[in-house]
PDB file of C-alpha atoms in Angstrom:
ATOM      1  CA  SER A   1      36.773  86.771 208.121  1.00 87.00           C
ATOM      2  CA  GLN A   2      34.619  86.101 205.221  1.00 88.00           C
ATOM      3  CA  THR A   3      33.993  82.701 203.870  1.00 93.00           C
ATOM      4  CA  ILE A   4      32.042  81.218 201.092  1.00 96.00           C
ATOM      5  CA  HIS A   5      30.770  77.609 200.822  1.00 95.00           C
ATOM      6  CA  GLN A   6      29.265  75.662 198.012  1.00 97.00           C
ATOM      7  CA  TRP A   7      28.066  72.307 197.886  1.00 94.00           C
ATOM      8  CA  PRO A   8      28.163  69.713 196.644  1.00 95.00           C
ATOM      9  CA  ALA A   9      31.590  69.622 195.235  1.00 95.00           C
ATOM     10  CA  THR A  10      30.922  67.171 192.337  1.00 96.00           C
ATOM     11  CA  LEU A  11      27.580  65.944 191.047  1.00 97.00           C
ATOM     12  CA  VAL A  12      26.716  63.531 188.426  1.00 97.00           C
ATOM     13  CA  GLN A  13      22.858  63.806 187.319  1.00 97.00           C
ATOM     14  CA  PRO A  14      20.957  62.216 184.589  1.00 97.00           C
ATOM     15  CA  VAL A  15      19.142  64.393 181.965  1.00 97.00           C
ATOM     16  CA  GLY A  16      15.733  65.359 183.002  1.00 97.00           C
ATOM     17  CA  SER A  17      16.451  65.199 186.626  1.00 97.00           C
ATOM     18  CA  PRO A  18      16.205  68.407 189.027  1.00 97.00           C
ATOM     19  CA  LEU A  19      19.281  70.195 190.344  1.00 96.00           C
ATOM     20  CA  SER A  20      19.949  72.268 193.564  1.00 97.00           C
ATOM     21  CA  LEU A  21      23.084  73.833 194.256  1.00 97.00           C
ATOM     22  CA  GLU A  22      23.562  75.855 197.445  1.00 97.00           C
ATOM     23  CA  CYS A  23      25.976  78.742 198.135  1.00 97.00           C
ATOM     24  CA  THR A  24      26.327  80.294 201.645  1.00 97.00           C
ATOM     25  CA  VAL A  25      28.204  83.177 202.738  1.00 97.00           C
ATOM     26  CA  GLU A  26      29.735  83.916 206.431  1.00 96.00           C
ATOM     27  CA  GLY A  27      31.008  86.987 207.965  1.00 93.00           C
ATOM     28  CA  THR A  28      29.283  89.595 205.996  1.00 92.00           C
ATOM     29  CA  SER A  29      25.858  90.917 205.718  1.00 91.00           C
ATOM     30  CA  ASN A  30      23.830  92.018 202.499  1.00 93.00           C
ATOM     31  CA  PRO A  31      26.354  90.813 200.062  1.00 95.00           C
ATOM     32  CA  ASN A  32      25.751  90.927 196.444  1.00 94.00           C
ATOM     33  CA  LEU A  33      25.744  87.406 195.232  1.00 96.00           C
ATOM     34  CA  TYR A  34      26.448  85.614 191.840  1.00 95.00           C
ATOM     35  CA  TRP A  35      26.245  82.306 189.956  1.00 96.00           C
ATOM     36  CA  TYR A  36      28.540  81.776 187.138  1.00 95.00           C
ATOM     37  CA  ARG A  37      29.102  78.667 185.029  1.00 95.00           C
ATOM     38  CA  GLN A  38      32.435  77.839 183.272  1.00 93.00           C
ATOM     39  CA  ALA A  39      32.742  75.589 180.263  1.00 86.00           C
ATOM     40  CA  ALA A  40      35.912  73.520 180.081  1.00 79.00           C
ATOM     41  CA  GLY A  41      38.879  75.920 179.191  1.00 73.00           C
ATOM     42  CA  ARG A  42      36.587  78.791 178.781  1.00 77.00           C
ATOM     43  CA  GLY A  43      35.885  81.982 180.789  1.00 84.00           C
ATOM     44  CA  LEU A  44      33.093  82.671 183.154  1.00 91.00           C
ATOM     45  CA  GLN A  45      29.547  83.234 182.173  1.00 91.00           C
ATOM     46  CA  LEU A  46      27.177  85.258 184.628  1.00 92.00           C
ATOM     47  CA  LEU A  47      24.085  83.547 185.008  1.00 94.00           C
ATOM     48  CA  PHE A  48      22.243  85.210 187.832  1.00 94.00           C
ATOM     49  CA  TYR A  49      23.014  87.984 190.466  1.00 92.00           C
ATOM     50  CA  SER A  50      21.369  89.258 193.466  1.00 94.00           C
ATOM     51  CA  VAL A  51      21.725  92.446 195.217  1.00 92.00           C
ATOM     52  CA  GLY A  52      19.139  91.591 198.237  1.00 92.00           C
ATOM     53  CA  ILE A  53      16.769  88.985 199.413  1.00 92.00           C
ATOM     54  CA  GLY A  54      14.216  88.032 196.649  1.00 88.00           C
ATOM     55  CA  GLN A  55      16.100  90.299 194.179  1.00 92.00           C
ATOM     56  CA  ILE A  56      17.323  88.078 191.309  1.00 93.00           C
ATOM     57  CA  SER A  57      18.497  89.353 187.920  1.00 90.00           C
ATOM     58  CA  SER A  58      18.938  86.829 185.198  1.00 89.00           C
ATOM     59  CA  GLU A  59      21.602  87.099 182.458  1.00 86.00           C
ATOM     60  CA  VAL A  60      21.091  84.363 180.101  1.00 80.00           C
ATOM     61  CA  PRO A  61      17.734  82.761 179.213  1.00 67.00           C
ATOM     62  CA  GLN A  62      18.133  79.076 179.982  1.00 77.00           C
ATOM     63  CA  ASN A  63      16.989  75.971 181.840  1.00 87.00           C
ATOM     64  CA  LEU A  64      18.133  77.287 185.154  1.00 94.00           C
ATOM     65  CA  SER A  65      16.702  79.674 188.008  1.00 95.00           C
ATOM     66  CA  ALA A  66      18.070  81.190 191.087  1.00 96.00           C
ATOM     67  CA  SER A  67      16.713  82.034 194.568  1.00 96.00           C
ATOM     68  CA  ARG A  68      17.872  83.949 197.440  1.00 96.00           C
ATOM     69  CA  PRO A  69      15.730  82.939 200.577  1.00 94.00           C
ATOM     70  CA  GLN A  70      18.007  84.246 203.082  1.00 94.00           C
ATOM     71  CA  ASP A  71      20.599  87.140 203.089  1.00 95.00           C
ATOM     72  CA  ARG A  72      23.546  84.944 202.756  1.00 96.00           C
ATOM     73  CA  GLN A  73      22.254  82.000 200.885  1.00 97.00           C
ATOM     74  CA  PHE A  74      21.952  81.664 197.074  1.00 97.00           C
ATOM     75  CA  ILE A  75      20.520  78.580 195.431  1.00 97.00           C
ATOM     76  CA  LEU A  76      20.686  77.542 191.781  1.00 97.00           C
ATOM     77  CA  SER A  77      18.124  75.142 190.569  1.00 96.00           C
ATOM     78  CA  SER A  78      16.785  73.392 187.659  1.00 96.00           C
ATOM     79  CA  LYS A  79      13.486  71.297 187.183  1.00 96.00           C
ATOM     80  CA  LYS A  80      14.962  69.272 184.239  1.00 96.00           C
ATOM     81  CA  LEU A  81      18.583  69.125 183.551  1.00 96.00           C
ATOM     82  CA  LEU A  82      19.824  69.222 179.904  1.00 95.00           C
ATOM     83  CA  LEU A  83      23.102  67.983 178.648  1.00 94.00           C
ATOM     84  CA  SER A  84      24.150  71.414 178.019  1.00 92.00           C
ATOM     85  CA  ASP A  85      23.906  72.114 181.679  1.00 94.00           C
ATOM     86  CA  SER A  86      27.292  70.367 182.510  1.00 94.00           C
ATOM     87  CA  GLY A  87      29.907  72.702 183.546  1.00 94.00           C
ATOM     88  CA  PHE A  88      31.774  74.079 186.508  1.00 96.00           C
ATOM     89  CA  TYR A  89      29.445  76.370 188.608  1.00 97.00           C
ATOM     90  CA  LEU A  90      30.909  79.013 190.730  1.00 97.00           C
ATOM     91  CA  CYS A  91      29.220  81.122 193.441  1.00 98.00           C
ATOM     92  CA  ALA A  92      30.743  84.573 194.273  1.00 97.00           C
ATOM     93  CA  TRP A  93      30.042  87.557 196.707  1.00 96.00           C
ATOM     94  CA  SER A  94      31.111  90.982 196.754  1.00 94.00           C
ATOM     95  CA  ARG A  95      30.755  94.242 198.558  1.00 87.00           C
ATOM     96  CA  LEU A  96      30.769  97.727 197.717  1.00 71.00           C
ATOM     97  CA  THR A  97      34.769  97.597 196.932  1.00 62.00           C
ATOM     98  CA  TYR A  98      33.800  95.517 193.717  1.00 81.00           C
ATOM     99  CA  GLU A  99      36.064  92.763 194.119  1.00 91.00           C
ATOM    100  CA  GLN A 100      34.369  89.476 194.014  1.00 94.00           C
ATOM    101  CA  TYR A 101      35.249  86.415 196.209  1.00 95.00           C
ATOM    102  CA  PHE A 102      34.570  82.943 194.867  1.00 97.00           C
ATOM    103  CA  GLY A 103      33.615  79.701 196.262  1.00 97.00           C
ATOM    104  CA  PRO A 104      35.453  76.401 195.370  1.00 96.00           C
ATOM    105  CA  GLY A 105      32.824  75.559 192.703  1.00 96.00           C
ATOM    106  CA  THR A 106      30.630  72.696 191.687  1.00 97.00           C
ATOM    107  CA  ARG A 107      31.526  70.247 188.880  1.00 96.00           C
ATOM    108  CA  LEU A 108      28.330  69.159 187.416  1.00 96.00           C
ATOM    109  CA  THR A 109      28.085  66.380 184.649  1.00 96.00           C
ATOM    110  CA  VAL A 110      24.814  65.591 183.196  1.00 96.00           C
ATOM    111  CA  THR A 111      24.803  62.123 181.600  1.00 97.00           C
TER     112      THR A 111
ATOM    113  CA  SER B   1      28.894  89.222 176.147  1.00 35.00           C
ATOM    114  CA  GLN B   2      32.568  88.795 177.169  1.00 40.00           C
ATOM    115  CA  GLN B   3      34.038  92.228 177.270  1.00 57.00           C
ATOM    116  CA  GLY B   4      37.773  91.591 178.242  1.00 68.00           C
ATOM    117  CA  GLU B   5      39.854  89.534 175.921  1.00 79.00           C
ATOM    118  CA  GLU B   6      43.251  88.371 177.199  1.00 83.00           C
ATOM    119  CA  ASP B   7      46.101  87.522 175.143  1.00 84.00           C
ATOM    120  CA  PRO B   8      47.932  85.183 174.803  1.00 89.00           C
ATOM    121  CA  GLN B   9      45.559  82.476 175.170  1.00 90.00           C
ATOM    122  CA  ALA B  10      48.372  80.292 176.534  1.00 93.00           C
ATOM    123  CA  LEU B  11      51.726  81.095 177.814  1.00 95.00           C
ATOM    124  CA  SER B  12      54.814  78.930 178.644  1.00 96.00           C
ATOM    125  CA  ILE B  13      57.835  80.291 180.349  1.00 97.00           C
ATOM    126  CA  GLN B  14      60.649  79.027 182.589  1.00 97.00           C
ATOM    127  CA  GLU B  15      60.893  79.595 186.264  1.00 98.00           C
ATOM    128  CA  GLY B  16      62.640  82.996 186.925  1.00 97.00           C
ATOM    129  CA  GLU B  17      61.326  84.477 183.722  1.00 97.00           C
ATOM    130  CA  ASN B  18      58.742  87.326 183.738  1.00 98.00           C
ATOM    131  CA  ALA B  19      55.288  86.667 182.233  1.00 97.00           C
ATOM    132  CA  THR B  20      53.145  89.286 180.641  1.00 97.00           C
ATOM    133  CA  MET B  21      49.515  89.037 179.863  1.00 96.00           C
ATOM    134  CA  ASN B  22      47.265  91.409 178.093  1.00 96.00           C
ATOM    135  CA  CYS B  23      43.648  92.397 178.184  1.00 94.00           C
ATOM    136  CA  SER B  24      41.593  94.499 175.965  1.00 94.00           C
ATOM    137  CA  TYR B  25      38.097  95.794 176.570  1.00 92.00           C
ATOM    138  CA  LYS B  26      35.339  97.724 174.679  1.00 89.00           C
ATOM    139  CA  THR B  27      33.392  99.995 176.689  1.00 87.00           C
ATOM    140  CA  SER B  28      34.247 102.590 179.363  1.00 87.00           C
ATOM    141  CA  ILE B  29      34.858 101.157 182.866  1.00 88.00           C
ATOM    142  CA  ASN B  30      35.060 102.063 186.412  1.00 87.00           C
ATOM    143  CA  ASN B  31      37.740  99.610 187.234  1.00 90.00           C
ATOM    144  CA  LEU B  32      39.556  96.449 185.950  1.00 93.00           C
ATOM    145  CA  GLN B  33      40.406  93.555 187.747  1.00 95.00           C
ATOM    146  CA  TRP B  34      42.699  90.469 187.537  1.00 96.00           C
ATOM    147  CA  TYR B  35      41.978  87.104 188.973  1.00 97.00           C
ATOM    148  CA  ARG B  36      43.812  83.803 189.103  1.00 97.00           C
ATOM    149  CA  GLN B  37      42.340  80.300 188.754  1.00 96.00           C
ATOM    150  CA  ASN B  38      44.024  77.102 189.661  1.00 95.00           C
ATOM    151  CA  SER B  39      42.781  74.082 187.803  1.00 91.00           C
ATOM    152  CA  GLY B  40      39.507  72.934 189.087  1.00 90.00           C
ATOM    153  CA  ARG B  41      39.262  75.691 191.901  1.00 93.00           C
ATOM    154  CA  GLY B  42      37.437  79.116 192.349  1.00 94.00           C
ATOM    155  CA  LEU B  43      38.972  82.186 191.190  1.00 96.00           C
ATOM    156  CA  VAL B  44      41.139  84.526 193.450  1.00 97.00           C
ATOM    157  CA  HIS B  45      41.349  88.148 193.246  1.00 96.00           C
ATOM    158  CA  LEU B  46      44.783  89.444 192.678  1.00 97.00           C
ATOM    159  CA  ILE B  47      44.490  93.178 191.890  1.00 96.00           C
ATOM    160  CA  LEU B  48      42.033  95.971 191.098  1.00 95.00           C
ATOM    161  CA  ILE B  49      42.979  99.072 189.268  1.00 95.00           C
ATOM    162  CA  ARG B  50      40.738 102.003 188.947  1.00 93.00           C
ATOM    163  CA  SER B  51      39.999 103.872 185.751  1.00 92.00           C
ATOM    164  CA  ASN B  52      42.020 106.923 186.987  1.00 95.00           C
ATOM    165  CA  GLU B  53      44.955 104.939 187.839  1.00 97.00           C
ATOM    166  CA  ARG B  54      47.777 104.028 185.316  1.00 97.00           C
ATOM    167  CA  GLU B  55      49.783 101.604 187.268  1.00 98.00           C
ATOM    168  CA  LYS B  56      49.473  99.385 190.370  1.00 97.00           C
ATOM    169  CA  HIS B  57      51.893  97.079 192.099  1.00 97.00           C
ATOM    170  CA  SER B  58      51.326  94.182 194.586  1.00 96.00           C
ATOM    171  CA  GLY B  59      54.277  91.961 195.321  1.00 97.00           C
ATOM    172  CA  ARG B  60      55.683  90.532 192.067  1.00 97.00           C
ATOM    173  CA  LEU B  61      52.567  91.654 190.287  1.00 98.00           C
ATOM    174  CA  ARG B  62      52.506  94.950 188.213  1.00 98.00           C
ATOM    175  CA  VAL B  63      49.472  95.879 186.341  1.00 98.00           C
ATOM    176  CA  THR B  64      49.064  98.872 183.897  1.00 98.00           C
ATOM    177  CA  LEU B  65      45.880 100.393 182.466  1.00 97.00           C
ATOM    178  CA  ASP B  66      45.668 102.494 179.450  1.00 97.00           C
ATOM    179  CA  THR B  67      42.085 103.876 179.229  1.00 95.00           C
ATOM    180  CA  SER B  68      42.896 105.462 175.727  1.00 95.00           C
ATOM    181  CA  LYS B  69      43.681 102.200 174.262  1.00 95.00           C
ATOM    182  CA  LYS B  70      41.110 100.243 176.508  1.00 94.00           C
ATOM    183  CA  SER B  71      43.766  97.782 177.406  1.00 95.00           C
ATOM    184  CA  SER B  72      45.546  96.508 180.729  1.00 96.00           C
ATOM    185  CA  SER B  73      48.525  94.256 181.068  1.00 97.00           C
ATOM    186  CA  LEU B  74      49.335  92.046 184.152  1.00 97.00           C
ATOM    187  CA  LEU B  75      53.172  91.436 184.609  1.00 98.00           C
ATOM    188  CA  ILE B  76      54.393  88.686 187.022  1.00 98.00           C
ATOM    189  CA  THR B  77      57.984  89.064 187.530  1.00 98.00           C
ATOM    190  CA  ALA B  78      60.434  86.207 188.487  1.00 98.00           C
ATOM    191  CA  SER B  79      57.857  83.568 188.162  1.00 97.00           C
ATOM    192  CA  ARG B  80      57.620  80.343 190.140  1.00 97.00           C
ATOM    193  CA  ALA B  81      56.168  77.078 189.177  1.00 97.00           C
ATOM    194  CA  ALA B  82      53.457  77.726 191.714  1.00 97.00           C
ATOM    195  CA  ASP B  83      52.275  80.649 189.422  1.00 98.00           C
ATOM    196  CA  THR B  84      51.053  78.157 186.939  1.00 98.00           C
ATOM    197  CA  ALA B  85      47.185  78.937 186.492  1.00 97.00           C
ATOM    198  CA  SER B  86      44.731  80.776 184.399  1.00 96.00           C
ATOM    199  CA  TYR B  87      44.535  84.600 184.657  1.00 96.00           C
ATOM    200  CA  PHE B  88      41.490  86.431 184.003  1.00 95.00           C
ATOM    201  CA  CYS B  89      40.646  90.042 183.544  1.00 95.00           C
ATOM    202  CA  ALA B  90      37.402  91.378 184.364  1.00 93.00           C
ATOM    203  CA  THR B  91      35.902  94.675 183.868  1.00 91.00           C
ATOM    204  CA  HIS B  92      33.417  96.780 186.012  1.00 81.00           C
ATOM    205  CA  GLN B  93      31.294  99.086 184.193  1.00 73.00           C
ATOM    206  CA  GLY B  94      29.668 102.092 185.704  1.00 68.00           C
ATOM    207  CA  GLY B  95      26.304 101.641 187.280  1.00 69.00           C
ATOM    208  CA  SER B  96      26.373  97.925 187.172  1.00 75.00           C
ATOM    209  CA  GLU B  97      26.721  95.459 189.776  1.00 76.00           C
ATOM    210  CA  LYS B  98      28.352  92.957 187.390  1.00 84.00           C
ATOM    211  CA  LEU B  99      31.788  91.858 186.288  1.00 87.00           C
ATOM    212  CA  VAL B 100      32.446  90.906 182.780  1.00 88.00           C
ATOM    213  CA  PHE B 101      35.254  88.375 182.403  1.00 90.00           C
ATOM    214  CA  GLY B 102      37.513  87.550 179.587  1.00 89.00           C
ATOM    215  CA  LYS B 103      38.384  83.936 178.514  1.00 89.00           C
ATOM    216  CA  GLY B 104      41.579  84.002 180.397  1.00 92.00           C
ATOM    217  CA  THR B 105      45.299  83.244 179.699  1.00 94.00           C
ATOM    218  CA  LYS B 106      46.696  79.694 180.733  1.00 95.00           C
ATOM    219  CA  LEU B 107      50.057  80.362 182.141  1.00 97.00           C
ATOM    220  CA  THR B 108      52.415  77.298 182.535  1.00 97.00           C
ATOM    221  CA  VAL B 109      55.662  78.041 184.576  1.00 97.00           C
ATOM    222  CA  ASN B 110      58.179  75.107 183.945  1.00 96.00           C
ATOM    223  CA  PRO B 111      60.529  74.280 186.925  1.00 93.00           C
TER     224      PRO B 111
END
């Protein structure tokens, strides 16, 4: 069976510090991978998605970047965090059936 | 931009009652999906309905799709306290790897 992992679960970082959130998928190959951000009480905003290694599509111009160094690894990064980067970050994967499977999320608070 | 818009934003009912949530969207779709999110957790896929389907059932869930009105509804029958969560619709547009999520309906089922 497939599983998706995200870490860390929670993170408190000062403004201007770097960020690295990691997502890995097990039990499948060549998945589509997605990063979303969810503000409190809001819907999901798609940040990045990837259909293969090194292939990243950015949806929203922002302070963040994404990389896919391996088939089942997706990393969300920032060189300098802003207060507005606070939120709940979700990673997801999908295959041809289009259903997306989400990780447990990372709660990021920028102080 | 958010295509799916759920209605109502919040719904509070008693255990045993039925809960109905609606979703409207703007452009043509390949399929429409419903997801559930418990507080502070990742999303869980509930059901997918394709654009050529009108109704689909899964356990206590019933989803309808009206492509002429660009709308869908999710019915949860005989609700339980454990159904308390936020419910999101998401649309998959043709030729795209992306899902577009609505802002969700927050359902509270009181015991």
